[in-house]
Coordinates of C-alpha atoms in Angstrom, one line a residue:
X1 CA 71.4 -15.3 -35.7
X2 CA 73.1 -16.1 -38.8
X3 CA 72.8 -16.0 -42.7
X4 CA 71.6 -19.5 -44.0
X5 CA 73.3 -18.6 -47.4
X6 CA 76.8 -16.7 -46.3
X7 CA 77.1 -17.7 -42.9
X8 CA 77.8 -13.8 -41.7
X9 CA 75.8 -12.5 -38.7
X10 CA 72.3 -10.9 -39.1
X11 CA 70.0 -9.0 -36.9
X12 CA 66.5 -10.5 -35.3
X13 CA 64.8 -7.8 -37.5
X14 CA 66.8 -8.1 -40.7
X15 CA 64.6 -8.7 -43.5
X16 CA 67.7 -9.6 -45.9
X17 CA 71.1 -10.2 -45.4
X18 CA 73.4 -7.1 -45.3
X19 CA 76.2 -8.9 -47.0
X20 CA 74.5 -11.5 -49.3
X21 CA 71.4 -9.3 -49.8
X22 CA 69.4 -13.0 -49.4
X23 CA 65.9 -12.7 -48.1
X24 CA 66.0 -14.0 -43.8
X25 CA 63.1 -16.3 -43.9
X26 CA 63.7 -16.4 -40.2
X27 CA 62.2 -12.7 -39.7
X28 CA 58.7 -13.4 -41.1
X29 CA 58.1 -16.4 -38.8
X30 CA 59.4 -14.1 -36.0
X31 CA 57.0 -11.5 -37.1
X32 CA 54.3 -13.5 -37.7
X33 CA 54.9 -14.8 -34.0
X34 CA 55.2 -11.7 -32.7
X35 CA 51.4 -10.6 -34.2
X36 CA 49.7 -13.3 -33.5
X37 CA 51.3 -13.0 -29.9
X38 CA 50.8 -9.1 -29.8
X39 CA 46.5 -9.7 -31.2
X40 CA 46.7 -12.4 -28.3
X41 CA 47.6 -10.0 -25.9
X42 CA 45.9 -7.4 -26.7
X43 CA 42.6 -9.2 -27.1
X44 CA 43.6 -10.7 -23.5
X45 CA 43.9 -7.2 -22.3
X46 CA 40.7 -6.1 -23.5
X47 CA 38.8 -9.2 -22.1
X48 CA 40.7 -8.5 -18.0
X49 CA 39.4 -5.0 -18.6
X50 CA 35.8 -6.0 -19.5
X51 CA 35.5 -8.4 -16.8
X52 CA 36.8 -5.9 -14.6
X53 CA 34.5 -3.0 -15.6
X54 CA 31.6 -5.4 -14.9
X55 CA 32.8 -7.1 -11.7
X56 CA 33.2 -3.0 -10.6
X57 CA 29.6 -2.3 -11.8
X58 CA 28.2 -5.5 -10.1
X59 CA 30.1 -4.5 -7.1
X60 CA 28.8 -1.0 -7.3
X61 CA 25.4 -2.3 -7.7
X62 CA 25.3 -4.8 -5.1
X63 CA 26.4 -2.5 -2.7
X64 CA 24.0 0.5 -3.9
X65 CA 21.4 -2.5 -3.5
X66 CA 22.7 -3.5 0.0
X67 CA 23.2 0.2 1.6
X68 CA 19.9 0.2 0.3
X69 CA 18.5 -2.5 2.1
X70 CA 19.7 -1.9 5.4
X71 CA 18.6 1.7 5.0
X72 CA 14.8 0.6 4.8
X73 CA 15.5 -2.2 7.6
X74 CA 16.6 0.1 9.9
X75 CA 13.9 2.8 8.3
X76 CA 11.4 0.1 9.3
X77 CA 12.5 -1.0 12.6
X78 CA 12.8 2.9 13.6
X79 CA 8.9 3.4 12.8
X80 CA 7.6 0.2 13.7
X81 CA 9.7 1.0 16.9
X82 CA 8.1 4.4 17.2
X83 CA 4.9 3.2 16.5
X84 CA 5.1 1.0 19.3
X85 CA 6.1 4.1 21.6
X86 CA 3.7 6.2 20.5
X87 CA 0.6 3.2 20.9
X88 CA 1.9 2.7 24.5
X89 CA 2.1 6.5 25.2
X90 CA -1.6 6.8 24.3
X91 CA -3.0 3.5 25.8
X92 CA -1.4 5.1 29.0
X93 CA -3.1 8.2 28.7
X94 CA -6.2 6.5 27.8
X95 CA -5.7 4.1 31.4
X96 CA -5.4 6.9 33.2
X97 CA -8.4 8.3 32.1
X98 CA -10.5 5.5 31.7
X99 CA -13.4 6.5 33.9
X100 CA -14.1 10.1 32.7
X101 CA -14.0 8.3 29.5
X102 CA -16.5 5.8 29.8
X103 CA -18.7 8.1 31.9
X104 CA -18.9 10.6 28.7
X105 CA -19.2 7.7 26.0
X106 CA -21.9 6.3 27.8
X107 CA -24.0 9.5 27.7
X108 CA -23.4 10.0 23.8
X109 CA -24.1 6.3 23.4
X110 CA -27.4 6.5 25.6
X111 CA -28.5 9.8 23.4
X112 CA -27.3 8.0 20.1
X113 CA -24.8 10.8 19.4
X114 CA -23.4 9.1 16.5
X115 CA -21.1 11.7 15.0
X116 CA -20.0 12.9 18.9
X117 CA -19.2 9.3 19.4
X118 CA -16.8 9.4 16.6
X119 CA -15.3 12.6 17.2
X120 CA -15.0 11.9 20.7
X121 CA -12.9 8.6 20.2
X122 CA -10.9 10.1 17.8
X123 CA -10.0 13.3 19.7
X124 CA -8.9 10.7 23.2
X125 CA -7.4 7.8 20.6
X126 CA -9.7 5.2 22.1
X127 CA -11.0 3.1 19.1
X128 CA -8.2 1.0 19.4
X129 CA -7.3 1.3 22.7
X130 CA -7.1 -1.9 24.8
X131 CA -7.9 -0.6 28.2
X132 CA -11.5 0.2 26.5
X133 CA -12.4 -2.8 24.0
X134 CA -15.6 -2.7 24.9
X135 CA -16.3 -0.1 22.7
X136 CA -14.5 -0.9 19.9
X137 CA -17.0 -1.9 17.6
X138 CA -18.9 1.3 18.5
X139 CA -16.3 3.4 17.8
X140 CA -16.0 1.6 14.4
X141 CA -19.4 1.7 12.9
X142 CA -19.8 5.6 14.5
X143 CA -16.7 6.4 12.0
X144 CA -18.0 4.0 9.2
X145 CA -21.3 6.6 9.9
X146 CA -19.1 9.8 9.6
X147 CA -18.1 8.6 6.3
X148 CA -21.5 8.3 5.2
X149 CA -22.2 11.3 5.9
X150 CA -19.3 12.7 4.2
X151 CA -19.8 11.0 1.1
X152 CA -23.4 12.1 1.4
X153 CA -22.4 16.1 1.4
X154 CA -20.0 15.2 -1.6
X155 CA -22.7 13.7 -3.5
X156 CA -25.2 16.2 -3.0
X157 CA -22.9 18.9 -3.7
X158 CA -23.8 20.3 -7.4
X159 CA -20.7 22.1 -7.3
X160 CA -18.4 19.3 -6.3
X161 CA -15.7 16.9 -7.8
X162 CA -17.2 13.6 -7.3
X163 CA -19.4 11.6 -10.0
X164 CA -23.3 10.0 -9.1
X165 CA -21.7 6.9 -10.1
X166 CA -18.2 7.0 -7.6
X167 CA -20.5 8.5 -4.9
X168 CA -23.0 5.8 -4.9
X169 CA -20.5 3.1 -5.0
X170 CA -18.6 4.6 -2.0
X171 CA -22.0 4.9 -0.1
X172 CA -23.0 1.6 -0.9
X173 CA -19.5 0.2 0.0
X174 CA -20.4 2.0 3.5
X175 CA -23.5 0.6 3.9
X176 CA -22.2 -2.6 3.3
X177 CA -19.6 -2.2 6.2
X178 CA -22.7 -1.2 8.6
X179 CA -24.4 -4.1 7.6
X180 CA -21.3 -6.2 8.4
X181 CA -21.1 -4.6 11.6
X182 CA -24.8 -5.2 12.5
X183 CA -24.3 -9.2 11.6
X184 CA -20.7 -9.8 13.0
X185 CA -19.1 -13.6 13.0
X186 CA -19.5 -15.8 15.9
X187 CA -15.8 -14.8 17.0
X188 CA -16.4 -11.1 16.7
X189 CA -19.3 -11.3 18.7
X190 CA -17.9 -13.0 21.6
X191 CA -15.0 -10.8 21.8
X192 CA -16.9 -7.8 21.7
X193 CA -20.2 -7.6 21.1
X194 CA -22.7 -7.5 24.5
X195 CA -26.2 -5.7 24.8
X196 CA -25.3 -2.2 24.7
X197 CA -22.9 -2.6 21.7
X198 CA -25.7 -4.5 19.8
X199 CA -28.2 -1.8 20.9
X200 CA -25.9 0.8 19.6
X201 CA -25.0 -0.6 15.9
X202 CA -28.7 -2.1 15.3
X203 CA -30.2 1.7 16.0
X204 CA -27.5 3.3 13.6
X205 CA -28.1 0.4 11.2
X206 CA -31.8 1.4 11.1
X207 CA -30.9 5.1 11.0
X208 CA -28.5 4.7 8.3
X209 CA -31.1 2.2 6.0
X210 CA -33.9 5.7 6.6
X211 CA -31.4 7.7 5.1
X212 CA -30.3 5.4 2.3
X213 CA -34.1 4.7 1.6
X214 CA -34.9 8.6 1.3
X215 CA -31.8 9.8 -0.5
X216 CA -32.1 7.1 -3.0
X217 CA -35.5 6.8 -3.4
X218 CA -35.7 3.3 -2.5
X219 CA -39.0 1.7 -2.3
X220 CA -39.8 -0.4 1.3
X221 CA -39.7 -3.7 -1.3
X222 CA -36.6 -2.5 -2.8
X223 CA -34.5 -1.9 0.5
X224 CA -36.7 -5.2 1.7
X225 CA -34.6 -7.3 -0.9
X226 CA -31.6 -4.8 -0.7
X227 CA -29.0 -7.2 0.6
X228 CA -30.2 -10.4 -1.7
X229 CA -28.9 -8.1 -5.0
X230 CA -25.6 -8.2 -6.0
X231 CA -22.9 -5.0 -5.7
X232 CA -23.4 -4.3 -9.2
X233 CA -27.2 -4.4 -9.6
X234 CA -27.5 -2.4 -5.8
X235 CA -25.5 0.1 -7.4
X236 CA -27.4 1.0 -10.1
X237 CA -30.8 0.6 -8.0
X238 CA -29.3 3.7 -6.4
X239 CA -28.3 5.7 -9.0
X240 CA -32.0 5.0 -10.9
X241 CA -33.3 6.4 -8.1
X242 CA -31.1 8.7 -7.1
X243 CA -31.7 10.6 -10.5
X244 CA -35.4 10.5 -10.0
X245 CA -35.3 12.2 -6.8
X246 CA -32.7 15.0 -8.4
X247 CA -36.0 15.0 -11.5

């Protein structure tokens, strides 16, 4: 480059001319050019570096999410899978012994051995057990029974955790489900309801209504009209009485 004014040679970052002493206008469009391309670049630089840091983060986080993911697939499949072994296990067990088992059901079922029922299908894993379907519904109101009773010993325990007001609602819940039991739906009774089975659940139904009557102090007109009330107002018919039995 040289000096507009004296012609001599001047450097790219001479402000004025060495010889002349003449300001190089040249330099402060150089500079100029070379900020605005330096705040370019650097603003550039910064922008790469932010869309980099997220793309990593996103990355990171889509493959936190999708380890993840397959973890509780194959988590799944693994207990689904052994859920599967174990059912088959016990419905084995429970083929093998089919006959011992129906022999000793039938005796608790003939002496209305509600709570041996239940104890006895959960101790051989028959409730659910396909080889003895007939007895499903059995098995199912003797433990809706069992958790009557339970709820009963709870409520009646002075010393224990659970309020008149959650212990009625969880026996009337109960009740509910034995009254279900006792009028199944058209399909339910089909599949596994014959004269035995309905023998079975109407007795325990009318053993279980006794008990509600007396430990609620229920009137006959009041457990008459029992089922016609809604959950709400059959709640609080037990607790009245309930409290005028502990009076």
């Amino acid at each position: 480059m040289k000096c507009e004014y004296c012609g001599n040679n001047l450097g790219i970052e001479d402000a004025v001319c060495p010889y002349c002493g003449k300001e190089n206008r040249f330099v402060k469009k150089h500079t100029g050019d070379m900020r605005k391309y330096s705040a370019d670049y650097e603003s550039t630089r910064k922008e790469v570096l932010g869309n980099s840091r997220r793309f990593n983060n996103m990355t990171v986080r889509i493959t936190v999410i999708a380890v993840l993911a397959a973890l509780i697939a194959v988590t799944a499949v693994a207990r689904t899978q052994s859920y599967e072994i174990r059912d088959a296990r016990e419905e084995r067990q429970v083929a093998k012994h089919a006959d011992k088992y129906r022999a000793k059901l039938d005796k608790l079922i003939e002496e209305r051995d509600y709570l041996g029922v239940f104890y006895y299908c959960q101790a051989n894993r028959i409730t659910y057990s396909d080889t003895l379907s007939e007895y499903y519904y059995i098995a199912e109101s003797s433990r809706n029974y069992n958790s009557f009773m339970e709820y009963m010993d709870y409520l009646l325990d002075e010393d224990g955790f659970m309020e008149t007001s959650e212990g009625v609602k969880n026996i009337e819940e109960i009740f509910l489900g034995m009254y279900g039991y006792k009028n199944p739906g058209d399909w339910e009774k089909e599949r596994y309801y014959n004269d035995t089975v309905t023998a079975y659940i109407d007795d325990l139904y009318d053993h279980m209504k006794i008990l509600v009557k007396g430990y609620f102090n229920l009137t006959d007109e009041e457990m008459e009209g029992f089922w016609e009330l809604s959950e709400a107002k059959r709640q609080i018919l037990m607790e009245e009485g309930y409290e005028r039995k502990r009076r």
